[in-house]
């Protein structure tokens, strides 16, 4: 059974690239256009990993992570940030919110797959 991954990003092109990369490796992928849509999808279905952008309209990635971590079904689910933000301060905020890892855009597809495989198999 393939692992289910939720990717949350307001950029359609990034969602397409991430989905293509993950689907090519055999993962099942669902997409959400922002944090609010991501939270709604996550509440309706259990995912093995969540991959989120930081800067999105409505609800940003850190708020999404904090919201997911409050739910028993997502308190230990890996959550990766995939963002243009790369400062140590933002990474520290991500760790405090409960992020499992941090990848900076533009992303290397093989590096993304390596990290995802390490986290969910």
PDB file of C-alpha atoms in Angstrom:
ATOM      1  CA  UNK A   1       0.000   0.000   0.000  1.00  0.00           C
ATOM      2  CA  UNK A   2       1.462   3.339  -1.017  1.00  0.00           C
ATOM      3  CA  UNK A   3       2.032   6.095   1.512  1.00  0.00           C
ATOM      4  CA  UNK A   4      -0.299   9.077   1.362  1.00  0.00           C
ATOM      5  CA  UNK A   5       1.236  12.536   1.234  1.00  0.00           C
ATOM      6  CA  UNK A   6      -0.530  15.885   1.445  1.00  0.00           C
ATOM      7  CA  UNK A   7       1.266  18.770  -0.278  1.00  0.00           C
ATOM      8  CA  UNK A   8       0.131  22.298   0.607  1.00  0.00           C
ATOM      9  CA  UNK A   9       1.312  25.227  -1.510  1.00  0.00           C
ATOM     10  CA  UNK A  10      -0.374  28.246  -3.106  1.00  0.00           C
ATOM     11  CA  UNK A  11       1.804  27.884  -6.211  1.00  0.00           C
ATOM     12  CA  UNK A  12       0.219  25.573  -8.770  1.00  0.00           C
ATOM     13  CA  UNK A  13       3.579  24.986 -10.469  1.00  0.00           C
ATOM     14  CA  UNK A  14       5.248  23.920  -7.204  1.00  0.00           C
ATOM     15  CA  UNK A  15       2.328  21.605  -6.375  1.00  0.00           C
ATOM     16  CA  UNK A  16       2.633  20.068  -9.849  1.00  0.00           C
ATOM     17  CA  UNK A  17       6.397  19.555  -9.533  1.00  0.00           C
ATOM     18  CA  UNK A  18       6.122  18.075  -6.034  1.00  0.00           C
ATOM     19  CA  UNK A  19       3.210  15.830  -7.015  1.00  0.00           C
ATOM     20  CA  UNK A  20       4.989  14.627 -10.162  1.00  0.00           C
ATOM     21  CA  UNK A  21       8.151  13.856  -8.182  1.00  0.00           C
ATOM     22  CA  UNK A  22       6.329  11.983  -5.431  1.00  0.00           C
ATOM     23  CA  UNK A  23       3.910  10.109  -7.718  1.00  0.00           C
ATOM     24  CA  UNK A  24       6.835   9.003  -9.891  1.00  0.00           C
ATOM     25  CA  UNK A  25       8.265   7.330  -6.796  1.00  0.00           C
ATOM     26  CA  UNK A  26       4.986   5.543  -6.032  1.00  0.00           C
ATOM     27  CA  UNK A  27       3.474   7.807  -3.411  1.00  0.00           C
ATOM     28  CA  UNK A  28      -0.211   8.753  -3.377  1.00  0.00           C
ATOM     29  CA  UNK A  29      -0.472  12.556  -3.364  1.00  0.00           C
ATOM     30  CA  UNK A  30      -3.263  14.967  -2.470  1.00  0.00           C
ATOM     31  CA  UNK A  31      -2.939  18.705  -2.997  1.00  0.00           C
ATOM     32  CA  UNK A  32      -4.226  21.756  -1.142  1.00  0.00           C
ATOM     33  CA  UNK A  33      -3.971  25.375  -2.295  1.00  0.00           C
ATOM     34  CA  UNK A  34      -3.338  26.942   1.131  1.00  0.00           C
ATOM     35  CA  UNK A  35      -3.174  26.214   4.838  1.00  0.00           C
ATOM     36  CA  UNK A  36      -6.938  26.352   5.377  1.00  0.00           C
ATOM     37  CA  UNK A  37      -7.565  23.875   2.564  1.00  0.00           C
ATOM     38  CA  UNK A  38      -4.688  21.729   3.828  1.00  0.00           C
ATOM     39  CA  UNK A  39      -6.097  21.596   7.341  1.00  0.00           C
ATOM     40  CA  UNK A  40      -9.527  20.698   5.981  1.00  0.00           C
ATOM     41  CA  UNK A  41      -8.113  17.851   3.869  1.00  0.00           C
ATOM     42  CA  UNK A  42      -5.974  16.595   6.739  1.00  0.00           C
ATOM     43  CA  UNK A  43      -9.017  16.486   9.018  1.00  0.00           C
ATOM     44  CA  UNK A  44     -10.938  14.460   6.450  1.00  0.00           C
ATOM     45  CA  UNK A  45      -8.251  11.884   5.709  1.00  0.00           C
ATOM     46  CA  UNK A  46      -5.170  10.485   7.440  1.00  0.00           C
ATOM     47  CA  UNK A  47      -1.899  11.221   5.640  1.00  0.00           C
ATOM     48  CA  UNK A  48       1.476   9.608   6.304  1.00  0.00           C
ATOM     49  CA  UNK A  49       3.320  12.877   5.666  1.00  0.00           C
ATOM     50  CA  UNK A  50       2.429  16.536   5.142  1.00  0.00           C
ATOM     51  CA  UNK A  51       4.585  18.822   3.019  1.00  0.00           C
ATOM     52  CA  UNK A  52       3.785  22.516   3.375  1.00  0.00           C
ATOM     53  CA  UNK A  53       4.915  25.904   2.152  1.00  0.00           C
ATOM     54  CA  UNK A  54       5.314  28.724   4.689  1.00  0.00           C
ATOM     55  CA  UNK A  55       4.037  31.802   2.856  1.00  0.00           C
ATOM     56  CA  UNK A  56       0.441  31.282   1.748  1.00  0.00           C
ATOM     57  CA  UNK A  57      -2.734  33.379   1.904  1.00  0.00           C
ATOM     58  CA  UNK A  58      -5.200  32.600   4.679  1.00  0.00           C
ATOM     59  CA  UNK A  59      -3.118  30.289   6.869  1.00  0.00           C
ATOM     60  CA  UNK A  60       0.668  30.063   6.694  1.00  0.00           C
ATOM     61  CA  UNK A  61       2.678  26.876   7.076  1.00  0.00           C
ATOM     62  CA  UNK A  62       3.694  27.423  10.703  1.00  0.00           C
ATOM     63  CA  UNK A  63       0.063  27.939  11.708  1.00  0.00           C
ATOM     64  CA  UNK A  64      -0.915  24.829   9.756  1.00  0.00           C
ATOM     65  CA  UNK A  65       1.755  22.782  11.551  1.00  0.00           C
ATOM     66  CA  UNK A  66       0.647  24.058  14.970  1.00  0.00           C
ATOM     67  CA  UNK A  67      -2.987  23.263  14.098  1.00  0.00           C
ATOM     68  CA  UNK A  68      -2.118  19.744  12.939  1.00  0.00           C
ATOM     69  CA  UNK A  69       0.056  19.026  15.977  1.00  0.00           C
ATOM     70  CA  UNK A  70      -2.917  19.748  18.253  1.00  0.00           C
ATOM     71  CA  UNK A  71      -4.778  16.824  16.685  1.00  0.00           C
ATOM     72  CA  UNK A  72      -4.071  13.329  18.046  1.00  0.00           C
ATOM     73  CA  UNK A  73      -3.887  11.859  14.521  1.00  0.00           C
ATOM     74  CA  UNK A  74      -1.097  14.261  13.537  1.00  0.00           C
ATOM     75  CA  UNK A  75       0.908  14.609  16.739  1.00  0.00           C
ATOM     76  CA  UNK A  76       3.638  12.306  15.395  1.00  0.00           C
ATOM     77  CA  UNK A  77       3.056  12.475  11.619  1.00  0.00           C
ATOM     78  CA  UNK A  78       6.105  13.842   9.768  1.00  0.00           C
ATOM     79  CA  UNK A  79       5.560  17.397   8.520  1.00  0.00           C
ATOM     80  CA  UNK A  80       8.093  18.958   6.160  1.00  0.00           C
ATOM     81  CA  UNK A  81       8.416  22.621   5.293  1.00  0.00           C
ATOM     82  CA  UNK A  82       9.191  23.343   1.626  1.00  0.00           C
ATOM     83  CA  UNK A  83       9.706  27.077   1.411  1.00  0.00           C
ATOM     84  CA  UNK A  84      11.845  29.922   0.126  1.00  0.00           C
ATOM     85  CA  UNK A  85      12.464  30.880   3.768  1.00  0.00           C
ATOM     86  CA  UNK A  86      15.932  29.747   4.805  1.00  0.00           C
ATOM     87  CA  UNK A  87      16.910  31.835   7.830  1.00  0.00           C
ATOM     88  CA  UNK A  88      17.954  30.154  11.051  1.00  0.00           C
ATOM     89  CA  UNK A  89      15.236  32.112  12.843  1.00  0.00           C
ATOM     90  CA  UNK A  90      12.496  30.690  10.570  1.00  0.00           C
ATOM     91  CA  UNK A  91      13.902  27.175  10.926  1.00  0.00           C
ATOM     92  CA  UNK A  92      13.856  27.581  14.715  1.00  0.00           C
ATOM     93  CA  UNK A  93      10.224  28.711  14.532  1.00  0.00           C
ATOM     94  CA  UNK A  94       9.509  25.665  12.376  1.00  0.00           C
ATOM     95  CA  UNK A  95      11.075  23.299  14.899  1.00  0.00           C
ATOM     96  CA  UNK A  96       9.144  24.965  17.712  1.00  0.00           C
ATOM     97  CA  UNK A  97       5.898  24.556  15.749  1.00  0.00           C
ATOM     98  CA  UNK A  98       6.621  20.859  15.214  1.00  0.00           C
ATOM     99  CA  UNK A  99       8.181  20.667  11.741  1.00  0.00           C
ATOM    100  CA  UNK A 100      10.043  17.407  11.145  1.00  0.00           C
ATOM    101  CA  UNK A 101      12.337  18.867   8.496  1.00  0.00           C
ATOM    102  CA  UNK A 102      13.030  21.842   6.271  1.00  0.00           C
ATOM    103  CA  UNK A 103      13.690  21.988   2.531  1.00  0.00           C
ATOM    104  CA  UNK A 104      14.413  25.206   0.636  1.00  0.00           C
ATOM    105  CA  UNK A 105      12.956  26.040  -2.788  1.00  0.00           C
ATOM    106  CA  UNK A 106      13.894  25.491  -5.497  1.00  0.00           C
ATOM    107  CA  UNK A 107      14.041  21.875  -4.457  1.00  0.00           C
ATOM    108  CA  UNK A 108      16.148  19.024  -5.776  1.00  0.00           C
ATOM    109  CA  UNK A 109      13.695  16.210  -6.624  1.00  0.00           C
ATOM    110  CA  UNK A 110      16.118  13.495  -5.520  1.00  0.00           C
ATOM    111  CA  UNK A 111      16.775  15.248  -2.219  1.00  0.00           C
ATOM    112  CA  UNK A 112      13.015  15.549  -1.651  1.00  0.00           C
ATOM    113  CA  UNK A 113      12.573  11.836  -2.311  1.00  0.00           C
ATOM    114  CA  UNK A 114      15.495  10.960  -0.035  1.00  0.00           C
ATOM    115  CA  UNK A 115      14.001  12.954   2.846  1.00  0.00           C
ATOM    116  CA  UNK A 116      10.492  11.580   2.283  1.00  0.00           C
ATOM    117  CA  UNK A 117      11.780   8.021   2.100  1.00  0.00           C
ATOM    118  CA  UNK A 118      13.743   8.485   5.314  1.00  0.00           C
ATOM    119  CA  UNK A 119      10.611   9.752   7.087  1.00  0.00           C
ATOM    120  CA  UNK A 120       7.886   7.434   5.767  1.00  0.00           C
ATOM    121  CA  UNK A 121       9.609   4.711   3.752  1.00  0.00           C
TER     122      UNK A 121
END
